[in-house]
Structures are given as C-alpha cells and as structure tokens.
Short mmCIF file of C-alpha atoms in Angstrom, two decimals:
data_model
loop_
_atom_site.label_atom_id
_atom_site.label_comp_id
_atom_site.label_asym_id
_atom_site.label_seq_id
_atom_site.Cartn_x
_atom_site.Cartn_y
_atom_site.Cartn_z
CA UNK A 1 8.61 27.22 15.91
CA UNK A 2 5.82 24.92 15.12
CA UNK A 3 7.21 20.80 15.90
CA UNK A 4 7.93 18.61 12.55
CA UNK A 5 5.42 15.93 11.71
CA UNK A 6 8.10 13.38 11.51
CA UNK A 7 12.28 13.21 10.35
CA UNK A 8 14.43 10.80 10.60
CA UNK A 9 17.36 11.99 12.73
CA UNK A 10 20.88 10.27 12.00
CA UNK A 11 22.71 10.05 15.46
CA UNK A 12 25.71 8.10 14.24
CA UNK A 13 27.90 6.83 11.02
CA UNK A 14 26.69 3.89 9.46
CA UNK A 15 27.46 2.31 6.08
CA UNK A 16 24.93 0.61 4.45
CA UNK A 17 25.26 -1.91 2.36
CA UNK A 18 21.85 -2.72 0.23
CA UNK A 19 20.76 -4.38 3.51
CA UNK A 20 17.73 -6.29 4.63
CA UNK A 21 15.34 -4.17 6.58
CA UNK A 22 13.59 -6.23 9.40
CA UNK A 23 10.80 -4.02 10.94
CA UNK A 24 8.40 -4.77 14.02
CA UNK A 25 5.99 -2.12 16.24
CA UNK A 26 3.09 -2.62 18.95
CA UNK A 27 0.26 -3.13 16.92
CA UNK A 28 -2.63 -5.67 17.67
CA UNK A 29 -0.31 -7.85 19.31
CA UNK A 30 3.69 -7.05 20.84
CA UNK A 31 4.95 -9.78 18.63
CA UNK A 32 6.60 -7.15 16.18
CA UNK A 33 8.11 -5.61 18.94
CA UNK A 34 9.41 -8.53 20.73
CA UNK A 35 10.90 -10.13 17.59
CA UNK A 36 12.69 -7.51 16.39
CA UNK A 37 14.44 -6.27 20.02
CA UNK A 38 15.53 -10.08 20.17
CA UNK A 39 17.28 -9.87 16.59
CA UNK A 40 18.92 -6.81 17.97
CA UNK A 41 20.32 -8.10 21.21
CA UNK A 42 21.39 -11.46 19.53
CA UNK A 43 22.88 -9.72 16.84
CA UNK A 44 24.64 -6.76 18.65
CA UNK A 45 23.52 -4.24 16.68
CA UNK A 46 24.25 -0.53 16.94
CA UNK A 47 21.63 2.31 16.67
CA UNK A 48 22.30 5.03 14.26
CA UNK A 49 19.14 7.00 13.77
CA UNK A 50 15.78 7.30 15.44
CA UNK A 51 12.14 9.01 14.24
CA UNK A 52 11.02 11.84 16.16
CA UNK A 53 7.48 13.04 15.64
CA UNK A 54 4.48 14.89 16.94
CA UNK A 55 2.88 11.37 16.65
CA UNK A 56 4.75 9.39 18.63
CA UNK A 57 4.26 9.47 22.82
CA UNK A 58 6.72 11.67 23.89
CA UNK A 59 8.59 9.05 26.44
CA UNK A 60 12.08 7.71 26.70
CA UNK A 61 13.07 4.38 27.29
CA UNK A 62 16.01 2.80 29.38
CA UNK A 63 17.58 0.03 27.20
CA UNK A 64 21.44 -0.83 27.14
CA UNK A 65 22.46 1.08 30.15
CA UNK A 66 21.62 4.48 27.88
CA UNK A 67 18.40 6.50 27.30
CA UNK A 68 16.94 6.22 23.96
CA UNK A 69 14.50 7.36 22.14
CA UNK A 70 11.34 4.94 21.49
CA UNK A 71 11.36 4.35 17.67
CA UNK A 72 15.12 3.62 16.84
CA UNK A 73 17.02 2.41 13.73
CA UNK A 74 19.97 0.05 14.33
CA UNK A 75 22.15 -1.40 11.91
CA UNK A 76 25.13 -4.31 11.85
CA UNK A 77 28.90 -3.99 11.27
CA UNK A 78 28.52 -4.93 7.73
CA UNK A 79 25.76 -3.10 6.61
CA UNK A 80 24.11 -5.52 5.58
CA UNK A 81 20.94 -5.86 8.35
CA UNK A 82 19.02 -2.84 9.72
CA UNK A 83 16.36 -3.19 11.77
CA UNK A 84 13.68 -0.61 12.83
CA UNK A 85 11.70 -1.19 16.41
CA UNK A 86 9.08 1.42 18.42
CA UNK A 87 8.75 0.64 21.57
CA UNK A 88 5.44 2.22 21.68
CA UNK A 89 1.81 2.65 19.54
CA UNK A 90 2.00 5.38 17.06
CA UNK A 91 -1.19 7.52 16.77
CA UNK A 92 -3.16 6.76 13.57
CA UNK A 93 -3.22 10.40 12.76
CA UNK A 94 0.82 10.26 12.13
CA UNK A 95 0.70 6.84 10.58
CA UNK A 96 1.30 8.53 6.82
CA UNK A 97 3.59 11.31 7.71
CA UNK A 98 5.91 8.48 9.79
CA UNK A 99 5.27 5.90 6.85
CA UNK A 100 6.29 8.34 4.49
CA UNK A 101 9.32 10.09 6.18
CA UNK A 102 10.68 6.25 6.97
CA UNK A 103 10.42 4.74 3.39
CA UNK A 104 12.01 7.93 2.04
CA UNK A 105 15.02 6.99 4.19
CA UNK A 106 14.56 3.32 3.03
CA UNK A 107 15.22 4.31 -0.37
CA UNK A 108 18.10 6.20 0.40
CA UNK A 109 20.07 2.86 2.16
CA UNK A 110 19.00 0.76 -1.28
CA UNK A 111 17.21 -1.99 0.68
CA UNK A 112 16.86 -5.70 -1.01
CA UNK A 113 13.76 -6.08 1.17
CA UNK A 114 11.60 -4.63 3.26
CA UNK A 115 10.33 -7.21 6.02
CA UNK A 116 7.53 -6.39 8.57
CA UNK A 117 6.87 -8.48 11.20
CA UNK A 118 2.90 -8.35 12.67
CA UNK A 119 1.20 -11.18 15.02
CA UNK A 120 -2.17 -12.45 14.47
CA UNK A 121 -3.80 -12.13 17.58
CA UNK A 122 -4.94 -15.15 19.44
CA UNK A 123 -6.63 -16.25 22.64
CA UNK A 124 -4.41 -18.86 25.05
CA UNK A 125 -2.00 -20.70 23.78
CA UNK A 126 -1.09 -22.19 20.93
CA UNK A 127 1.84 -25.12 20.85
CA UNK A 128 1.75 -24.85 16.47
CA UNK A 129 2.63 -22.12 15.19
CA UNK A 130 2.24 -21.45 10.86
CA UNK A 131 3.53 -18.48 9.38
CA UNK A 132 2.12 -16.58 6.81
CA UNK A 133 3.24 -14.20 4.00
CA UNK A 134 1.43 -11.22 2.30
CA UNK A 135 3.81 -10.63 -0.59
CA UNK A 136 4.49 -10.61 -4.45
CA UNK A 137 4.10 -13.60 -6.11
CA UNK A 138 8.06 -13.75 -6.43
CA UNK A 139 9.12 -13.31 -2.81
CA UNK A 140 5.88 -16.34 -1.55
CA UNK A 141 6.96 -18.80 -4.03
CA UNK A 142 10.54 -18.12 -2.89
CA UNK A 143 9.14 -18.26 1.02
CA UNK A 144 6.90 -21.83 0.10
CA UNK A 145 10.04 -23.61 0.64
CA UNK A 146 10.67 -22.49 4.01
CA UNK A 147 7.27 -23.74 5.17
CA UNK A 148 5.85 -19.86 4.73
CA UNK A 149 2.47 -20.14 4.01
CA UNK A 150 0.42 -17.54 1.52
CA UNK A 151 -1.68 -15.31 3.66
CA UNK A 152 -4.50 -15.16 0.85
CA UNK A 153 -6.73 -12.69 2.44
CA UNK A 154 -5.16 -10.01 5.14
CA UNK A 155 -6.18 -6.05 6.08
CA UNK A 156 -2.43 -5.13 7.78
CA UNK A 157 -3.19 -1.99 9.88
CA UNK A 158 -1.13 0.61 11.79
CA UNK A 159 2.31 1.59 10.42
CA UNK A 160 3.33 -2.16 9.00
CA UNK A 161 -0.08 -1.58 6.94
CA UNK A 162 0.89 2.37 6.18
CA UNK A 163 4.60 0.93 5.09
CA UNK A 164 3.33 -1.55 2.75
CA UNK A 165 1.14 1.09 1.25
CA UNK A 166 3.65 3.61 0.78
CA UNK A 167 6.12 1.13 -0.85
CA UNK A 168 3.60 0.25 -3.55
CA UNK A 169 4.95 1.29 -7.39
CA UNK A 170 8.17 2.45 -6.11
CA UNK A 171 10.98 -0.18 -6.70
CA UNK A 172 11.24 -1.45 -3.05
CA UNK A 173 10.11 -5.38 -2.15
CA UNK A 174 7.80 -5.36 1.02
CA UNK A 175 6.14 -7.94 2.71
CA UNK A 176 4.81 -8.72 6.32
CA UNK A 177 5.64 -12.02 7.76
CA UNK A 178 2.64 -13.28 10.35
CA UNK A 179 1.83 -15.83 12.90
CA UNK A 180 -0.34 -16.18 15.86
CA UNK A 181 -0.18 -14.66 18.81
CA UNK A 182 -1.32 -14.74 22.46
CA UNK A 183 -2.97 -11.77 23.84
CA UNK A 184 -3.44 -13.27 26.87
CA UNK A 185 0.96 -14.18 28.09
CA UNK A 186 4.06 -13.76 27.02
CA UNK A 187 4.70 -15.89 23.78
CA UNK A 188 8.15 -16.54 22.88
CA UNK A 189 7.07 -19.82 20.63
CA UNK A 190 5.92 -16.96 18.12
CA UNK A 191 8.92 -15.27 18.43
CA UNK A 192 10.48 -18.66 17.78
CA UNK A 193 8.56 -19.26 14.58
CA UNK A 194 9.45 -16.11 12.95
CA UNK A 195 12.92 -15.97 13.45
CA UNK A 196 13.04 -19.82 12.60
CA UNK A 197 11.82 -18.47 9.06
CA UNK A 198 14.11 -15.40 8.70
CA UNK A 199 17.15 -17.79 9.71
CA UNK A 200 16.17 -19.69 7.09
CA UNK A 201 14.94 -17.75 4.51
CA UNK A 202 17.76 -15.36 4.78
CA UNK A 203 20.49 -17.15 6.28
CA UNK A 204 20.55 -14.46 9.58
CA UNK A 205 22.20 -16.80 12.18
CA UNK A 206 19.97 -15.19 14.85
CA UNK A 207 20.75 -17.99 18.32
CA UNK A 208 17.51 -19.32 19.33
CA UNK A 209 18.67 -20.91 22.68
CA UNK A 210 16.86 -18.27 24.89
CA UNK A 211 14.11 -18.55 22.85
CA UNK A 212 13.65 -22.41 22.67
CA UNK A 213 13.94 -22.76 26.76
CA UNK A 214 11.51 -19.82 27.28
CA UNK A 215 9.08 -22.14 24.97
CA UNK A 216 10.25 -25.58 26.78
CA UNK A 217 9.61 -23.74 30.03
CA UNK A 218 6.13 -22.15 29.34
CA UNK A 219 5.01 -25.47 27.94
CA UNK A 220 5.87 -27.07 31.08
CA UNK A 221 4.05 -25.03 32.65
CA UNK A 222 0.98 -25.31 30.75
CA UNK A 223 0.98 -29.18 30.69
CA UNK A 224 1.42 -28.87 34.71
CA UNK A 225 -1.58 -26.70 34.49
CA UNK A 226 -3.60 -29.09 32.52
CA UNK A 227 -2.39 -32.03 34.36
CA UNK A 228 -3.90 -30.61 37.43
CA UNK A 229 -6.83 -29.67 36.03
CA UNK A 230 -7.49 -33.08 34.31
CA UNK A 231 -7.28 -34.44 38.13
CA UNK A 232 -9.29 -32.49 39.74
CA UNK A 233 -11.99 -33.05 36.52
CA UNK A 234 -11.28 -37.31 37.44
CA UNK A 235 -11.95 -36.68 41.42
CA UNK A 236 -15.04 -34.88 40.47
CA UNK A 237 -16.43 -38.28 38.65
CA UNK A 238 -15.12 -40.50 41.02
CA UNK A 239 -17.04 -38.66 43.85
CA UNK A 240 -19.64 -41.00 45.53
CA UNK A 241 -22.93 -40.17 45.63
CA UNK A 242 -24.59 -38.33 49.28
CA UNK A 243 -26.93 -41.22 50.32
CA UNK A 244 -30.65 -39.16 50.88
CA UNK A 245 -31.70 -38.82 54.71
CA UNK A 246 -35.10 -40.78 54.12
CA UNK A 247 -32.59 -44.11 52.83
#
C-alpha cells in the first residue's frame, strides 16, 4: 500500500470553537518553533491531532513525559485557541500537499484567524526588537495600534509561505507576524516581542515571566561580555611604548 502524501490524523475529542489558529515551524530561523511550544506550555494545552506525511522526517519526539509525533495540533479547554507546531523542517517537495491537507482542516474548525509566526534572521544580538505584519489592509491597520509595523515588502518561504498561499480567495484571514532573530544563540527577547503582540492584540494572557528573566539574564551576559572587552580595548591604549635598544 503506497504511504499518503499527507492527512491530518485526529487522536482525541476536541470542540472547537471558531478559534484563533497560532502557527510556528523551523524555517530560516527556530523562532516559529520556539514561540509557539512556549504558548503551549504556558497555556496547558492538549494535543488532539497531528500531520503524518511522506514529507516530514520520520522521527519522534519526547515532550510531556509521552512520545509524540513531530508536527502536532493542540487546542485549549474552550476551543477557542489552537495552535499548530513541527518540531522539524518539512521537505519543500511536501510543502503543497501539507499546506493543502492543513488548511482543509482549518476550514473545517471555522478559524477567525490564521496567525503564522516566522523570524527574520539576524546576526548577534539585537536588544530592540520591531515586529512586522504581512496582512490585509484590515487586520495591519487593526495591528498599527499594537506597535505592529507593516512589513511592506516580504517573500515568506517554507510552509508559513505555502499556508498563506493556499488561504488566498478562500474566506480564511492569514497573516505572518515577524521579527528578528539571532542565528547565532538562543533568543528569547524575540520570543518576548511576539507574544507581547499576540497578548495584546488578542487578549491571550500568555505569562511572560520565564521569558523576561531569560532576556534580563542573556543581556547580562552580553553587557559582561562587552564590559570586558571594552577593558581589555582601554589596556591596549594605555600600553607604554618598548623604548628601541639604540635609545
């Protein structure tokens, strides 16, 4: 029996109810990733479905004290949050049978919006962190006044980018949310920005705590690099001059 592209296989009873869809994958950068398996440990929410395909690296993961599947669907008690993670990069060749199979299921769950989250990736560090939209005109004047910035000009790739595309003309709202972020070490300050803006922009409650002493800590760190640094650079100027052997 030749393998199926790609299906969404229900594991559990869920309920939902016209929800916001949060969505995040390894792409360019982990940021999509790491944002949305915070939401889902601060939020407690339950997987009831995963993706299985041809396409996707046939691994499991060990998350929770259980075995799982890499691309998984969760969803909270009320039905009123899902969000979709994949621990994992997708192969481009599956990127429209996966894209496709996933926004039929959207459909079916009546989503109010589709949100992907993607990082914009970025060498070092960076202490500021803007956010940008690519959206309908609605949804980024609505954003503006959360401090979202209009993205203007973007090319989203891999399955955010194959989402977005598939969503277009059907009656679904999609958008990706972006920010930089480092390529280089673990960045939870663009974790922090996102979820700042989803808290606000859709009142999600999502604690920040672990996230805002994770940033506090790595900027420590950074200024206690550059501190040293910045001495070292002053001992090098202050460093006499060798007197020659011939006076």
């Amino acid at each position: 029996m030749e393998p199926i592209d790609a299906q969404v296989v229900e594991i559990d009873k869920y309920q939902a109810k016209n929800p916001l869809v949060i969505l995040g994958f390894v792409e360019m950068t982990t940021l999509g990733l790491l944002t949305t398996s915070y939401i889902i440990e601060q939020k407690g929410l339950h997987q009831v479905a995963q993706v299985k395909s041809i396409h996707i690296p046939p691994v499991a993961v060990f998350i929770g004290g259980k075995l799982r599947s890499p691309f998984r669907i969760y969803i909270d008690k009320e039905g009123k949050l899902v969000v979709i993670t994949c621990d994992v990069p997708v192969d481009d060749e599956g990127l429209y049978e996966i894209s496709s199979v996933l926004l039929k299921w959207l459909e079916s769950i009546s989503p109010r919006e589709i949100v992907i989250i993607d990082g914009i990736p970025v060498k070092g560090y960076l202490e500021n962190r803007d956010v940008y939209a690519a959206a309908p005109a609605g949804i980024l004047e609505r954003l503006s006044k959360f401090g979202v910035k209009n993205a203007e000009s973007a090319i989203i790739s891999g399955l955010g980018g194959a989402l977005i595309n598939e969503s277009l003309g059907k009656k679904i709202d999609a958008l990706t949310l972006m920010t930089p972020s480092s390529l280089d070490i673990p960045d939870p300050q663009a974790v922090l920005s996102i979820v700042d803006v989803l808290n606000k922009a859709y009142s999600l409650n999502i604690g920040t705590t672990v996230l805002e002493e994770s940033v506090k800590k790595l900027q420590e760190q950074a200024k206690a690099v550059i501190d040293q640094y910045n001495e070292i650079q002053k001992g090098k100027t202050q460093k006499p001059a060798e007197q020659s052997i011939y006076g």
